[in-house]
Structure formats: C-alpha cells, structure tokens
Amino acid sequence: MPGLIEDYAVIGDLQTAALVGRDGSIDWLCLPRFDSPACFAALLHDDSAGHWRIAPAAGGHATRRRYRGETLILETEWETPEGSVRVIDCMPPRGRAADVVRIVEGLSGAVPMRMQMRLRFDYGQVAPWVRRHGGDLGAIAGPDAVWLSTDTELGGTSRSTIADFTVRAGQRVPFVLTYRPSHLPRPEPVDAYRAVAETEQFWTQWIGHCSYRGRWPEAVRRALITLKALTYAPTGGIVAAATTSLPEQLGGPRNWDYRYCWLRDATFTLQALLGTGFAEEAKAWREWLLRAVAGDPAKLQIMYGLDGARRLPEYTIDELSGYEGAKPVRIGNAAADQFQLDVWGEVLEGMHLGREAGIDPMETAWEVQRELLDFLEGNWRRPDNSLWEVRGPRQQFVHSKVLAWTGFDRAIAAVRHHGLDGPIDRWRAVRDEIHTEVCQRGFDADRNTFTQFYGSRGLDAALLLLPRVGFLPWDDQRMIGTVDAIQRELCTDGFVLRYHPQQDENVDGLPGTEGAFLACTFWLVDALHGIGRQEEATALFGRLLDLRNDVGLLAEEYDPVTGRHLGNTPQAFSLVGLVNSARQLSGTTTRTSASAEEQHAHA
C-alpha cells in the first residue's frame, strides 16, 4: 500500500517529478512530462500499478533521510542489524532524455539489498514488453520506452524486475532509468556518478541567486527549490502540484488533477519569485501567462496545460482504487471550462507586477490587457464559480468582484504611472461602482464581516485577501471584523478552511468535507500581521512550519484531527504562501495596489 502523503519526498528534472517514499519506493512518476500518463502509479492503487523500490531486503521505513544541502538530491539511510546503507536519488536536469538516477552506497557492514521494479504504463494499465540488452533491460509499450542500466545482475518474473545483492562499506551500486519515445533509438545512459555531481552543481548554483535575507531562511529556500522543481522548463509554466487525485478527504470524492498551470497562481508566484531575487523565473512565468491568455478574452480559462494547451478533458480511471480508496481517480480537469470572474483580475494584477518590476514588454502586453479590460467591463456583474471552482450554482462571489475591482485599479495605475493609453475616467467609474456594490451587498453589518457571496451567511477564506490587493486598508473595522469572524467560524484548531461546503445549501455542489487549506492559513498569517497582531501571526506561521514533512514539503491541506496531509503534493500554492508570509513577517514586502492614496476615500 502507498505511504502517508507526508511520507513522500520529491525529485525532478524541471519537466516531471517522482515521489519517493520512506520505504525507498518511487510510487509516482509520469514520463516524459508532469501531465503524461504515469508509469509508476502505486500511489493511487497498490504496487501492481507500478513502483520502483530499492531498500534493504528486510524492508521497512528508512531510519533517516534528507536532501543533500540545498539541492533536490534525496539521501535515504537505513540502519540494520547487518550494517547501514544509503540510497541516493535524483533526476538530473533534462538532457536528451529523462533519467532517474539511484545509487546504493554502503556505509558500514554488509547489507542485503533488493531492487524491485514493476513498470506499468498508462496509469498502471499497460504491462510493457521487456527485453534484455546485454546486462541492461529495455521495456516498450506503445509510444513509451525505458531502459534500466546497472552494474548488478537483473532477474525477476513476468510481473517485475528484481536484483538481489549485498552492499558493503565503501561500495556503490548505480541504477539509471532512462525514458525516450519508443520510435527513437536508445540514448546513451548517463554516468550515474557524474549525473549526481552535475545535479548538485545545478541546484547549488540556482539557489545561490536567492536574495532573501529575512527570517526562516532555511524554510524559504527549501520552498523555493521545490517551487523551481514544479516548473516546466521548456515553457516557464508552473504546475499546481506533481500529482493527481490525492484526496482532500480520505475516502471521499474531492480528488482533482493538479498537474496544470492555474492563472490565479500567477500573482502570488510572481510576488514570491520577484521578492527573493529570481527575476528570470518570474519573467518566464509571466511570459507563459501572456502566451496562454492571448486570443479571445471571452475565452480566458482558469488553467492551461504546461505549454498553454486549452483542452484538458476530465475523465476517470475506474481500474485504480484511489489513494486509500478515495475514488474516482481523475485525469484532466473539467474546471478549466468554468467561468471564474476573478481570473481576469488575477491576470491584470500579474501584468501589473511585471510592469512594476520592469519585466513587462509594454506594447504587446498592454494590447492584451486592454482586451481583457473590455471583456471585464461588460461581464463583471455576472455570477461565477469563484476561485474555489465550486460545482454548485453560480453566485455573486465577493472575492470575484474584488478581483474585478483590482483589474480596473491596476489599469488606472498603468495609465497614471507608466504613461500607457486608456479611458482612465471610465475605468475609475467602473472601479468605484464595483467597490460601492461590494461594500453594500457583500458585507453583513450585523456580524461585521464580509460574506462569501451576496446574501450569504457563509464566510470565505479569500476575504482575507481584500486588503492585500488594496480594496480596503488593513485598519478598516470591516476587515478587522472579517478576520475575527474567519477565526471564529472558519478555523479548526487555528487552521483555516476555505469555506464550509455545506453552508448556504451546499454551496459547492459536492458531497463530503475537506481539510484545512494551508495557503488560506498563510493568508491568515498575513492578515494578522496586517491588523497589527504580530505575535499571533508569528505563532501561527511557526505552527505551519511544523506541518512540513521531514524534508520540508507541504501538501494542499491538513487534517487537524488526524494530523495528516491531504490533497495533492507538493503543492505550489502552499509553498508560495510560506515564502510570501515569511517575507511579510520579515518586512520585505511592498504594497502592490496603486490606489493606496485613494483607499480611505473608499472606506
């Protein structure tokens, strides 16, 4: 059976990623891209769906593990009665082919080891045709081919490949798995030891550009390394997570495919990258964003494929039992077709950040933004599915309206502060109309809090973002009241739920519940800091850091009752939240709203 979600570490080559458990098993790997079908899918079923385990023959969880320095090279160690052994795992940055390098290193004594690989392409559904190539092994299934190269003798059965060997102190045994499309000739296998050295050099040089000098530097730098690992290097897109269908409720149906790029992540990600010295990554992400949204603004999607592809049809793989029985296993994401009003504002805010940082190609980007603004002007009154992608009836969600306000606010700033052309008076009138409507229809005066949507009794963690975009100042009593209400009604053990799914006659149209959303809890950290409750903000941030697993990773959600991670992992939104909250608490952030001088006039 797969391990706990928090049991997994990640390795990757900036085009895909593998999850490695504490037992030395790679239980998830999609080749050649993040969104390709998995060849190891035990994570969502059991070992029969594909896995690759290297561990002491006696089995068991590792004694300890860590990343080597500030890299994505994983080192897993076992102490056994026969001695101690280390397995070194990495994926070198992509060359001609995708490689997974695993090296067994004897530390003391003589430890019996077992390598077991079960390749199952197409999410565990297709057993490949396996052939010998000298001492190596080749496996082909349809469009996919992999080769396993090693110094040790390979054996096995029709179901899996096995190598039993003993490693002694000072001895090293390499394994290299190489992928290439089956119609192409086999590439030369990489030298395992050189690949590890080059991977170490790559990550060490990359993180060396980090300019962050605030508090919690180790946690921030590890989060940035993991965020880089979720980047698809050929296009600059950043996937939301490396996995699909890890459940938001154990045994429940809230299981989604996160191996795509969400537009709303753009603003938070750009803030994190620009604020820590990674201007090139920020530029690549912003350019991916610009390419993805080019075209008819009415057909803007909330998410796109790694290369900007629009069609992400959702289907289920019923043969997979799901993580701990959580079905269905979904591939693709139907939410791509939803109308989510906030996305137009998120894109305009992302472009604004690019302008402020000097990475914006003015003419082309501004033409696209003018078209987005024209669409937004004619459609901001429409109900939508909200940033939470609810599958219930559309509503007039407050956060969505505030992001529409944000889009016009940033356009006004572009004209006023950057000399761009646009109907500033008309945009200002629309912006002010939205502001007035939200404050009148989206605020519950009896409870002194903004609500999830007009007329709702429910709350929404996204309301914590209103001052962050400059809609109201932090010291506005309505915002302080909203923060208090969210702490009172939307928190469990201090951690923030996105919303109550059963509120307002099942607002999201789905059965079941979910855990606390970690990104939202980071937003609460920022909100507490914003309203002057510094000690409380710092304490909550410390609790969030304690939720990271032993190698510094966070999933999407956390269950305070069971103490377990929930949802897809590692989660970019959670990692970006960590970076931005650390920056906030360290005093290294700046206001992004250009209308700060006008906020009190709105209040």
Coordinates of C-alpha atoms in Angstrom, one line a residue:
M1 CA 0.0 0.0 0.0
P2 CA 1.2 3.6 -0.6
G3 CA 2.6 5.6 2.3
L4 CA 1.1 8.6 4.0
I5 CA 1.0 11.7 1.8
E6 CA 3.5 13.3 4.1
D7 CA 5.8 10.3 3.7
Y8 CA 6.8 11.3 0.2
A9 CA 9.8 13.4 -0.9
V10 CA 10.1 14.7 -4.5
I11 CA 12.9 14.6 -7.1
G12 CA 12.6 16.1 -10.5
D13 CA 14.3 17.4 -13.7
L14 CA 12.2 20.5 -14.4
Q15 CA 9.9 18.6 -16.7
T16 CA 8.5 16.0 -14.5
A17 CA 8.8 14.7 -10.9
A18 CA 8.9 11.5 -8.9
L19 CA 7.6 10.8 -5.4
V20 CA 9.8 8.7 -3.2
G21 CA 8.5 7.1 -0.1
R22 CA 10.2 6.4 3.3
D23 CA 10.4 2.8 2.2
G24 CA 12.6 3.6 -0.8
S25 CA 9.9 3.2 -3.3
I26 CA 9.1 5.5 -6.2
D27 CA 5.3 5.3 -6.2
W28 CA 4.6 8.1 -8.7
L29 CA 6.3 9.1 -11.9
C30 CA 4.9 10.5 -15.1
L31 CA 7.1 10.4 -18.2
P32 CA 8.1 12.4 -20.1
R33 CA 6.1 15.4 -18.6
F34 CA 4.3 16.2 -15.4
D35 CA 1.0 15.6 -17.1
S36 CA 1.9 12.4 -19.0
P37 CA 0.4 9.1 -18.0
A38 CA 2.2 7.6 -15.0
C39 CA 4.5 4.6 -15.4
F40 CA 4.6 4.2 -11.6
A41 CA 1.2 4.8 -10.1
A42 CA 1.2 2.7 -6.9
L43 CA 0.4 6.0 -5.1
L44 CA -3.2 5.7 -6.4
H45 CA -3.7 1.9 -6.1
D46 CA -1.0 -0.5 -4.9
D47 CA 2.3 -1.9 -6.1
S48 CA 0.6 -3.6 -9.1
A49 CA 0.0 -0.2 -10.6
G50 CA 3.8 0.3 -10.9
H51 CA 6.6 1.2 -8.5
W52 CA 10.4 1.1 -8.1
R53 CA 11.7 0.1 -4.7
I54 CA 15.4 0.0 -3.6
A55 CA 15.8 -0.9 0.1
P56 CA 17.3 -3.4 2.5
A57 CA 15.9 -6.9 1.7
A58 CA 14.3 -6.9 5.1
G59 CA 12.2 -3.9 4.1
G60 CA 10.9 -1.2 6.5
H61 CA 11.0 2.5 6.6
A62 CA 14.2 4.4 6.5
T63 CA 16.0 5.5 9.7
R64 CA 16.5 9.0 8.3
R65 CA 16.5 11.0 5.1
R66 CA 17.4 14.4 3.9
Y67 CA 18.1 16.5 0.8
R68 CA 21.8 16.9 0.2
G69 CA 22.5 20.5 1.1
E70 CA 20.3 22.9 -0.9
T71 CA 19.6 20.6 -3.7
L72 CA 16.9 18.2 -4.9
I73 CA 19.2 15.1 -4.4
L74 CA 17.5 12.8 -1.8
E75 CA 19.6 10.7 0.6
T76 CA 17.7 8.0 2.4
E77 CA 19.5 5.9 5.0
W78 CA 18.7 2.6 6.9
E79 CA 20.4 1.3 10.0
T80 CA 20.0 -2.5 10.0
P81 CA 21.5 -5.4 12.1
E82 CA 23.8 -6.1 9.2
G83 CA 25.0 -2.6 8.8
S84 CA 24.0 0.8 7.4
V85 CA 23.2 1.8 3.8
R86 CA 22.3 4.9 1.9
V87 CA 20.2 5.3 -1.3
I88 CA 20.9 8.5 -3.3
D89 CA 18.1 9.6 -5.7
C90 CA 17.9 12.4 -8.2
M91 CA 16.8 13.3 -11.7
P92 CA 19.5 15.4 -13.4
P93 CA 18.2 18.4 -15.4
R94 CA 16.8 17.1 -18.7
G95 CA 19.3 16.5 -21.4
R96 CA 18.5 14.4 -24.5
A97 CA 16.3 12.1 -22.4
A98 CA 14.7 11.8 -19.0
D99 CA 16.8 10.0 -16.4
V100 CA 16.2 8.8 -12.9
V101 CA 19.5 8.0 -11.1
R102 CA 19.6 5.8 -8.0
I103 CA 22.8 4.9 -6.2
V104 CA 23.1 2.4 -3.4
E105 CA 26.0 3.3 -1.1
G106 CA 27.3 1.0 1.7
L107 CA 28.1 2.9 4.9
S108 CA 29.0 0.1 7.3
G109 CA 28.8 -3.7 7.5
A110 CA 27.3 -5.7 4.6
V111 CA 23.6 -5.1 4.0
P112 CA 21.5 -7.4 1.8
M113 CA 19.5 -5.3 -0.6
R114 CA 16.6 -5.8 -3.0
M115 CA 15.7 -3.7 -6.1
Q116 CA 12.2 -4.4 -7.4
M117 CA 10.8 -2.5 -10.4
R118 CA 7.3 -3.0 -11.8
L119 CA 6.7 -0.8 -14.8
R120 CA 3.1 -0.3 -15.7
F121 CA 2.5 2.4 -18.3
D122 CA -0.7 4.4 -18.8
Y123 CA -1.5 4.8 -15.0
G124 CA -0.9 1.1 -14.2
Q125 CA -2.9 -0.3 -17.1
V126 CA -0.3 -1.5 -19.5
A127 CA 2.5 -4.0 -18.8
P128 CA 5.4 -3.4 -21.2
W129 CA 7.2 -5.8 -23.5
V130 CA 10.6 -6.4 -21.7
R131 CA 13.8 -7.4 -23.4
R132 CA 17.5 -7.8 -22.4
H133 CA 20.1 -5.6 -23.9
G134 CA 23.4 -7.1 -22.7
G135 CA 23.2 -6.6 -18.9
D136 CA 20.6 -3.9 -19.2
L137 CA 16.8 -4.1 -19.5
G138 CA 14.5 -2.4 -22.1
A139 CA 10.8 -2.1 -21.8
I140 CA 8.4 -0.9 -24.5
A141 CA 4.7 -0.2 -24.5
G142 CA 3.1 1.7 -27.4
P143 CA 4.7 5.2 -27.5
D144 CA 6.8 4.7 -24.4
A145 CA 10.2 3.1 -23.9
V146 CA 12.5 2.9 -20.9
W147 CA 15.9 1.3 -20.2
L148 CA 17.4 0.2 -16.9
S149 CA 21.1 0.3 -16.7
T150 CA 23.1 -1.1 -13.7
D151 CA 26.3 -2.9 -12.7
T152 CA 24.4 -5.7 -10.9
E153 CA 22.7 -8.7 -12.2
L154 CA 19.0 -8.4 -13.0
G155 CA 16.4 -11.1 -12.7
G156 CA 12.8 -11.3 -11.9
T157 CA 9.4 -12.6 -13.1
S158 CA 6.9 -11.7 -15.7
R159 CA 5.5 -9.1 -13.3
S160 CA 8.6 -7.3 -12.1
T161 CA 12.3 -6.9 -12.4
I162 CA 14.4 -7.8 -9.3
A163 CA 18.0 -7.5 -8.3
D164 CA 19.2 -9.1 -5.0
F165 CA 22.7 -8.0 -3.9
T166 CA 24.8 -7.2 -0.9
V167 CA 26.4 -3.8 -0.5
R168 CA 29.4 -3.4 1.8
A169 CA 31.0 -0.4 3.4
G170 CA 32.5 1.9 0.7
Q171 CA 30.8 0.0 -2.2
R172 CA 28.4 1.8 -4.6
V173 CA 25.9 0.2 -6.9
P174 CA 24.2 2.5 -9.5
F175 CA 20.9 2.2 -11.3
V176 CA 19.8 4.5 -14.1
L177 CA 16.3 4.5 -15.6
T178 CA 16.1 6.3 -19.0
Y179 CA 13.0 7.3 -20.9
R180 CA 12.6 8.1 -24.6
P181 CA 9.7 7.8 -27.0
S182 CA 9.7 4.2 -28.4
H183 CA 10.2 5.3 -32.0
L184 CA 13.5 6.9 -31.3
P185 CA 16.8 5.0 -30.7
R186 CA 18.0 4.3 -27.2
P187 CA 20.1 7.2 -25.9
E188 CA 23.4 6.7 -24.2
P189 CA 22.8 6.1 -20.5
V190 CA 24.2 8.9 -18.3
D191 CA 27.0 8.2 -15.9
A192 CA 25.3 7.9 -12.5
Y193 CA 28.0 9.5 -10.5
R194 CA 28.6 12.4 -12.9
A195 CA 24.9 12.9 -13.1
V196 CA 24.6 13.3 -9.3
A197 CA 27.6 15.7 -9.3
E198 CA 26.1 17.8 -12.1
T199 CA 22.7 17.8 -10.4
E200 CA 24.3 19.1 -7.2
Q201 CA 26.1 21.8 -9.1
F202 CA 22.9 22.9 -10.8
W203 CA 20.8 23.3 -7.7
T204 CA 23.6 24.8 -5.6
Q205 CA 24.2 27.5 -8.3
W206 CA 20.5 28.1 -8.8
I207 CA 19.7 28.7 -5.1
G208 CA 22.8 30.9 -4.9
H209 CA 20.9 33.6 -6.7
C210 CA 18.4 33.8 -3.8
S211 CA 18.4 37.4 -2.4
Y212 CA 16.1 36.6 0.6
R213 CA 17.7 37.8 3.9
G214 CA 14.6 37.7 6.2
R215 CA 13.7 35.3 8.9
W216 CA 13.3 31.5 8.5
P217 CA 15.8 31.4 5.6
E218 CA 16.2 27.6 5.5
A219 CA 12.4 27.1 5.2
V220 CA 12.1 29.8 2.5
R221 CA 15.0 28.5 0.4
R222 CA 13.7 24.9 0.6
A223 CA 10.2 26.1 -0.5
L224 CA 11.8 28.0 -3.4
I225 CA 13.8 24.9 -4.5
T226 CA 10.6 22.9 -4.5
L227 CA 8.7 25.6 -6.4
K228 CA 11.5 25.5 -9.0
A229 CA 11.1 21.7 -9.2
L230 CA 7.4 22.3 -10.2
T231 CA 8.5 24.4 -13.1
Y232 CA 8.2 23.1 -16.6
A233 CA 11.4 24.4 -18.0
P234 CA 10.6 24.4 -21.8
T235 CA 7.7 27.0 -21.3
G236 CA 8.2 28.5 -17.8
G237 CA 4.8 27.2 -16.7
I238 CA 4.5 26.2 -13.0
V239 CA 2.2 23.2 -12.2
A240 CA 0.0 23.4 -9.1
A241 CA 1.3 20.1 -7.9
A242 CA 3.1 17.0 -9.1
T243 CA 0.1 14.6 -8.6
T244 CA -3.5 13.9 -9.4
S245 CA -6.3 12.7 -7.2
L246 CA -4.7 12.7 -3.8
P247 CA -7.9 13.3 -1.7
E248 CA -9.0 16.4 0.2
Q249 CA -11.0 14.0 2.4
L250 CA -9.7 10.5 3.0
G251 CA -12.1 8.1 1.3
G252 CA -14.0 11.0 -0.3
P253 CA -14.7 12.1 -3.9
R254 CA -12.9 15.5 -3.8
N255 CA -10.0 14.3 -5.9
W256 CA -8.6 16.5 -8.7
D257 CA -5.8 16.6 -11.2
Y258 CA -3.4 19.4 -10.3
R259 CA -0.7 18.8 -13.0
Y260 CA -1.6 22.0 -14.9
C261 CA -1.0 25.7 -14.6
W262 CA -3.5 28.0 -12.9
L263 CA -3.7 31.6 -13.8
R264 CA -4.6 32.7 -10.3
D265 CA -1.4 31.4 -9.0
A266 CA 0.4 34.0 -11.1
T267 CA 0.2 36.9 -8.8
F268 CA 1.3 35.0 -5.7
T269 CA 4.1 33.2 -7.5
L270 CA 5.4 36.4 -9.1
Q271 CA 5.5 38.1 -5.7
A272 CA 7.4 35.2 -4.3
L273 CA 9.9 34.9 -7.1
L274 CA 10.5 38.7 -7.5
G275 CA 10.7 39.1 -3.8
T276 CA 13.5 36.6 -3.5
G277 CA 15.7 37.5 -6.4
F278 CA 14.5 35.1 -9.1
A279 CA 13.7 37.6 -11.8
E280 CA 14.4 35.2 -14.7
E281 CA 11.9 32.6 -13.4
A282 CA 9.4 35.4 -12.8
K283 CA 9.9 36.6 -16.3
A284 CA 9.5 33.1 -17.8
W285 CA 6.3 32.6 -15.7
R286 CA 4.9 36.0 -16.8
E287 CA 5.7 35.3 -20.4
W288 CA 4.0 31.9 -20.2
L289 CA 1.0 33.8 -18.7
L290 CA 0.9 36.2 -21.6
R291 CA 1.1 33.5 -24.2
A292 CA -1.6 31.5 -22.5
V293 CA -4.1 34.3 -22.3
A294 CA -3.5 35.6 -25.9
G295 CA -6.6 35.4 -28.1
D296 CA -10.2 36.0 -27.4
P297 CA -10.6 37.5 -23.9
A298 CA -14.0 36.0 -23.6
K299 CA -12.4 32.5 -23.8
L300 CA -9.9 33.1 -21.0
Q301 CA -9.6 29.9 -18.9
I302 CA -8.7 29.5 -15.3
M303 CA -6.0 26.9 -16.1
Y304 CA -4.0 25.7 -19.1
G305 CA -1.6 22.8 -19.9
L306 CA 2.1 23.1 -19.4
D307 CA 2.5 24.5 -22.9
G308 CA -0.6 26.6 -22.8
A309 CA -2.9 24.0 -24.2
R310 CA -6.6 24.8 -23.6
R311 CA -8.3 21.4 -23.8
L312 CA -8.0 19.5 -20.5
P313 CA -10.9 17.0 -20.7
E314 CA -11.6 15.3 -17.5
Y315 CA -12.1 11.5 -17.2
T316 CA -11.8 8.8 -14.6
I317 CA -9.7 5.7 -14.4
D318 CA -12.0 3.3 -12.6
E319 CA -9.4 0.4 -12.6
L320 CA -7.4 2.4 -9.9
S321 CA -8.8 2.1 -6.4
G322 CA -7.6 5.6 -5.5
Y323 CA -5.4 6.7 -2.6
E324 CA -6.6 4.8 0.4
G325 CA -9.8 4.0 -1.5
A326 CA -10.6 7.7 -2.4
K327 CA -12.3 7.4 -5.8
P328 CA -12.6 8.5 -8.5
V329 CA -9.1 8.9 -9.9
R330 CA -9.4 11.9 -12.2
I331 CA -7.2 12.8 -15.2
G332 CA -7.8 16.2 -16.7
N333 CA -9.8 18.9 -15.0
A334 CA -13.3 20.0 -16.0
A335 CA -13.0 23.2 -14.0
A336 CA -11.0 24.5 -17.0
D337 CA -14.3 25.3 -18.6
Q338 CA -15.8 27.2 -15.7
F339 CA -16.5 30.9 -15.6
Q340 CA -14.4 32.3 -12.8
L341 CA -14.5 36.1 -12.8
D342 CA -11.5 36.6 -10.6
V343 CA -9.1 35.2 -13.2
W344 CA -9.4 38.4 -15.3
G345 CA -8.3 40.4 -12.3
E346 CA -5.6 38.0 -11.4
V347 CA -4.0 38.2 -14.9
L348 CA -4.2 42.0 -14.8
E349 CA -2.6 42.0 -11.4
G350 CA 0.2 39.7 -12.6
M351 CA 0.9 42.0 -15.5
H352 CA 0.9 45.0 -13.1
L353 CA 3.6 43.2 -11.0
G354 CA 5.6 42.7 -14.2
R355 CA 5.4 46.4 -15.1
E356 CA 6.5 47.4 -11.6
A357 CA 9.4 45.0 -11.7
G358 CA 10.5 46.1 -15.2
I359 CA 10.0 42.7 -16.9
D360 CA 6.9 43.7 -18.9
P361 CA 7.1 44.1 -22.7
M362 CA 4.9 47.1 -22.7
E363 CA 3.3 47.2 -26.2
T364 CA 2.2 43.6 -26.7
A365 CA 1.2 43.0 -23.0
W366 CA -0.8 46.2 -22.9
E367 CA -2.8 45.3 -26.0
V368 CA -3.8 42.0 -24.4
Q369 CA -4.7 43.8 -21.2
R370 CA -6.9 46.3 -22.9
E371 CA -8.9 43.4 -24.4
L372 CA -9.2 41.8 -21.1
L373 CA -10.5 45.0 -19.6
D374 CA -13.0 45.4 -22.3
F375 CA -14.4 42.0 -21.5
L376 CA -14.3 42.6 -17.8
E377 CA -16.2 45.9 -18.2
G378 CA -19.1 44.1 -19.8
N379 CA -19.1 41.0 -17.7
W380 CA -18.2 41.9 -14.1
R381 CA -21.8 41.7 -12.9
R382 CA -22.2 38.0 -13.9
P383 CA -22.3 35.3 -11.2
D384 CA -19.4 32.9 -11.4
N385 CA -18.0 29.7 -9.9
S386 CA -15.4 31.5 -7.7
L387 CA -11.8 30.9 -7.3
W388 CA -12.7 27.7 -5.4
E389 CA -14.1 26.2 -8.6
V390 CA -17.4 25.3 -7.0
R391 CA -19.6 22.8 -8.9
G392 CA -22.8 24.1 -7.5
P393 CA -24.9 27.1 -8.8
R394 CA -23.0 30.2 -9.8
Q395 CA -23.2 33.1 -7.3
Q396 CA -22.1 36.7 -6.9
F397 CA -18.9 35.8 -5.0
V398 CA -17.4 38.7 -3.1
H399 CA -13.8 37.8 -3.8
S400 CA -14.5 37.6 -7.6
K401 CA -16.0 41.1 -7.6
V402 CA -13.0 42.4 -5.6
L403 CA -10.6 40.9 -8.2
A404 CA -12.7 42.7 -11.0
W405 CA -12.1 45.9 -9.0
T406 CA -8.4 45.0 -8.9
G407 CA -8.2 44.7 -12.6
F408 CA -9.5 48.2 -13.2
D409 CA -7.4 49.6 -10.4
R410 CA -4.2 48.2 -12.0
A411 CA -5.3 49.6 -15.4
I412 CA -5.7 53.0 -13.9
A413 CA -2.2 52.7 -12.4
A414 CA -0.8 51.8 -15.8
V415 CA -2.1 55.0 -17.3
R416 CA -1.2 57.2 -14.4
H417 CA 2.2 55.8 -13.5
H418 CA 3.5 54.2 -16.7
G419 CA 2.2 56.5 -19.4
L420 CA 0.0 53.9 -21.1
D421 CA -3.1 54.9 -23.0
G422 CA -6.6 54.1 -21.8
P423 CA -10.0 55.6 -20.8
I424 CA -9.0 56.2 -17.2
D425 CA -12.1 58.1 -16.2
R426 CA -14.4 55.3 -17.5
W427 CA -12.3 52.7 -15.7
R428 CA -12.3 54.7 -12.5
A429 CA -16.1 54.9 -12.6
V430 CA -16.4 51.1 -13.1
R431 CA -13.9 50.5 -10.3
D432 CA -15.8 52.8 -7.9
E433 CA -19.1 51.2 -8.8
I434 CA -17.8 47.7 -8.0
H435 CA -16.4 49.0 -4.7
T436 CA -19.7 50.5 -3.7
E437 CA -21.7 47.4 -4.6
V438 CA -19.4 45.0 -2.8
C439 CA -19.5 47.1 0.4
Q440 CA -23.3 47.3 0.3
R441 CA -24.2 43.8 -0.9
G442 CA -21.3 41.7 0.3
F443 CA -21.0 43.0 3.8
D444 CA -23.0 41.7 6.8
A445 CA -23.3 44.7 9.1
D446 CA -24.9 42.6 11.9
R447 CA -21.9 40.3 12.1
N448 CA -19.4 43.0 11.0
T449 CA -17.9 40.7 8.3
F450 CA -17.8 40.4 4.5
T451 CA -19.5 37.2 3.3
Q452 CA -18.8 34.5 0.7
F453 CA -21.3 35.9 -1.8
Y454 CA -24.1 38.5 -1.8
G455 CA -26.8 37.5 0.7
S456 CA -24.7 34.6 2.0
R457 CA -24.4 33.6 5.7
G458 CA -21.2 31.8 4.9
L459 CA -17.6 33.0 5.0
D460 CA -14.7 32.6 2.6
A461 CA -11.0 32.5 3.4
A462 CA -10.4 34.5 0.2
L463 CA -11.9 37.5 2.0
L464 CA -8.6 37.8 3.8
L465 CA -7.1 39.0 0.6
L466 CA -9.1 42.2 0.3
P467 CA -6.5 44.5 1.8
R468 CA -3.7 42.6 0.1
V469 CA -5.0 43.9 -3.3
G470 CA -5.7 47.4 -1.8
F471 CA -9.5 47.1 -1.8
L472 CA -9.6 48.3 1.9
P473 CA -6.8 49.2 4.3
W474 CA -5.9 46.7 7.0
D475 CA -7.1 49.0 9.8
D476 CA -10.6 49.3 8.3
Q477 CA -13.0 48.0 11.0
R478 CA -14.8 45.9 8.4
M479 CA -11.6 44.0 7.7
I480 CA -10.7 43.5 11.3
G481 CA -14.3 42.2 11.8
T482 CA -13.8 39.8 8.9
V483 CA -10.6 38.5 10.2
D484 CA -12.2 37.9 13.6
A485 CA -15.2 36.2 12.0
I486 CA -13.0 33.8 10.0
Q487 CA -11.0 32.9 13.1
R488 CA -14.2 32.3 15.0
E489 CA -16.3 30.5 12.3
L490 CA -13.9 29.1 9.7
C491 CA -11.0 27.7 11.6
T492 CA -10.3 24.3 13.1
D493 CA -7.6 24.2 15.7
G494 CA -6.4 27.5 14.3
F495 CA -6.1 26.4 10.7
V496 CA -8.3 27.9 8.1
L497 CA -10.9 26.1 5.9
R498 CA -11.6 27.6 2.5
Y499 CA -15.3 27.7 3.3
H500 CA -17.9 25.4 4.9
P501 CA -19.0 23.2 2.0
Q502 CA -22.5 22.6 3.4
Q503 CA -23.1 26.3 4.1
D504 CA -25.9 28.0 2.1
E505 CA -27.5 24.8 0.9
N506 CA -24.3 23.1 -0.2
V507 CA -22.5 25.9 -1.9
D508 CA -20.0 23.8 -3.9
G509 CA -22.4 21.1 -5.0
L510 CA -20.2 18.2 -3.8
P511 CA -20.7 15.7 -1.0
G512 CA -18.2 15.4 1.9
T513 CA -15.9 17.8 3.6
E514 CA -12.2 18.6 3.4
G515 CA -9.2 19.6 5.5
A516 CA -7.8 23.0 6.4
F517 CA -6.4 24.7 3.3
L518 CA -2.7 25.6 4.0
A519 CA -2.5 28.5 1.6
C520 CA -5.5 30.1 3.3
T521 CA -3.9 29.7 6.7
F522 CA -0.8 31.6 5.4
W523 CA -3.3 34.3 4.3
L524 CA -4.5 34.4 7.9
V525 CA -0.9 34.9 9.0
D526 CA -0.6 37.9 6.6
A527 CA -4.0 39.2 7.8
L528 CA -3.0 39.0 11.5
H529 CA 0.2 40.8 10.6
G530 CA -1.7 43.4 8.6
I531 CA -4.0 44.3 11.5
G532 CA -1.2 44.6 14.0
R533 CA -1.3 41.2 15.8
Q534 CA 2.3 40.4 15.2
E535 CA 2.8 37.8 17.9
E536 CA -0.3 35.9 16.9
A537 CA 0.8 35.9 13.2
T538 CA 4.3 34.7 14.1
A539 CA 3.0 31.9 16.3
L540 CA 0.6 30.7 13.6
F541 CA 3.4 30.8 11.0
G542 CA 5.5 28.7 13.3
R543 CA 2.7 26.1 13.6
L544 CA 2.5 26.0 9.8
L545 CA 6.2 25.4 9.5
D546 CA 5.8 22.5 11.9
L547 CA 3.4 20.9 9.5
R548 CA 6.1 20.4 6.9
N549 CA 7.3 16.8 6.5
D550 CA 10.8 15.8 7.3
V551 CA 12.2 17.1 4.1
G552 CA 10.3 20.4 4.1
L553 CA 7.3 19.7 1.9
L554 CA 3.7 20.7 2.2
A555 CA 0.6 19.3 0.5
E556 CA -2.5 21.3 -0.2
E557 CA -4.4 20.6 3.0
Y558 CA -4.0 19.4 6.6
D559 CA -6.4 17.5 8.8
P560 CA -6.0 18.8 12.4
V561 CA -7.9 15.7 13.7
T562 CA -5.7 13.0 12.3
G563 CA -2.6 15.2 11.9
R564 CA -2.2 14.1 8.2
H565 CA -1.5 15.9 5.0
L566 CA -4.3 15.9 2.5
G567 CA -4.6 16.8 -1.2
N568 CA -2.0 16.9 -4.0
T569 CA 1.6 17.2 -3.1
P570 CA 4.0 19.0 -3.2
Q571 CA 1.6 22.0 -3.5
A572 CA 2.9 25.2 -5.2
F573 CA 0.2 27.3 -3.6
S574 CA 1.2 26.2 -0.1
L575 CA 4.9 26.8 -0.8
V576 CA 4.3 30.2 -2.3
G577 CA 2.2 31.1 0.8
L578 CA 5.1 30.1 3.0
V579 CA 7.5 32.3 1.1
N580 CA 5.2 35.3 1.0
S581 CA 4.3 35.1 4.6
A582 CA 7.9 34.9 5.7
R583 CA 8.6 38.0 3.6
Q584 CA 5.6 39.7 5.2
L585 CA 6.7 38.9 8.7
S586 CA 10.3 39.9 7.9
G587 CA 9.2 43.3 6.5
T588 CA 10.5 42.6 3.0
T589 CA 7.2 43.1 1.0
T590 CA 5.8 46.2 -0.7
R591 CA 2.2 47.2 -1.5
T592 CA 1.1 46.3 -5.0
S593 CA -2.0 48.4 -5.2
A594 CA -1.5 51.7 -7.0
S595 CA -4.5 53.3 -5.4
A596 CA -3.3 53.3 -1.8
E597 CA -3.8 57.1 -1.6
E598 CA -7.4 56.6 -2.6
Q599 CA -8.3 53.8 -0.2
H600 CA -9.5 56.0 2.7
A601 CA -11.8 57.8 0.2
H602 CA -13.4 54.5 -0.5
A603 CA -13.6 53.4 3.2

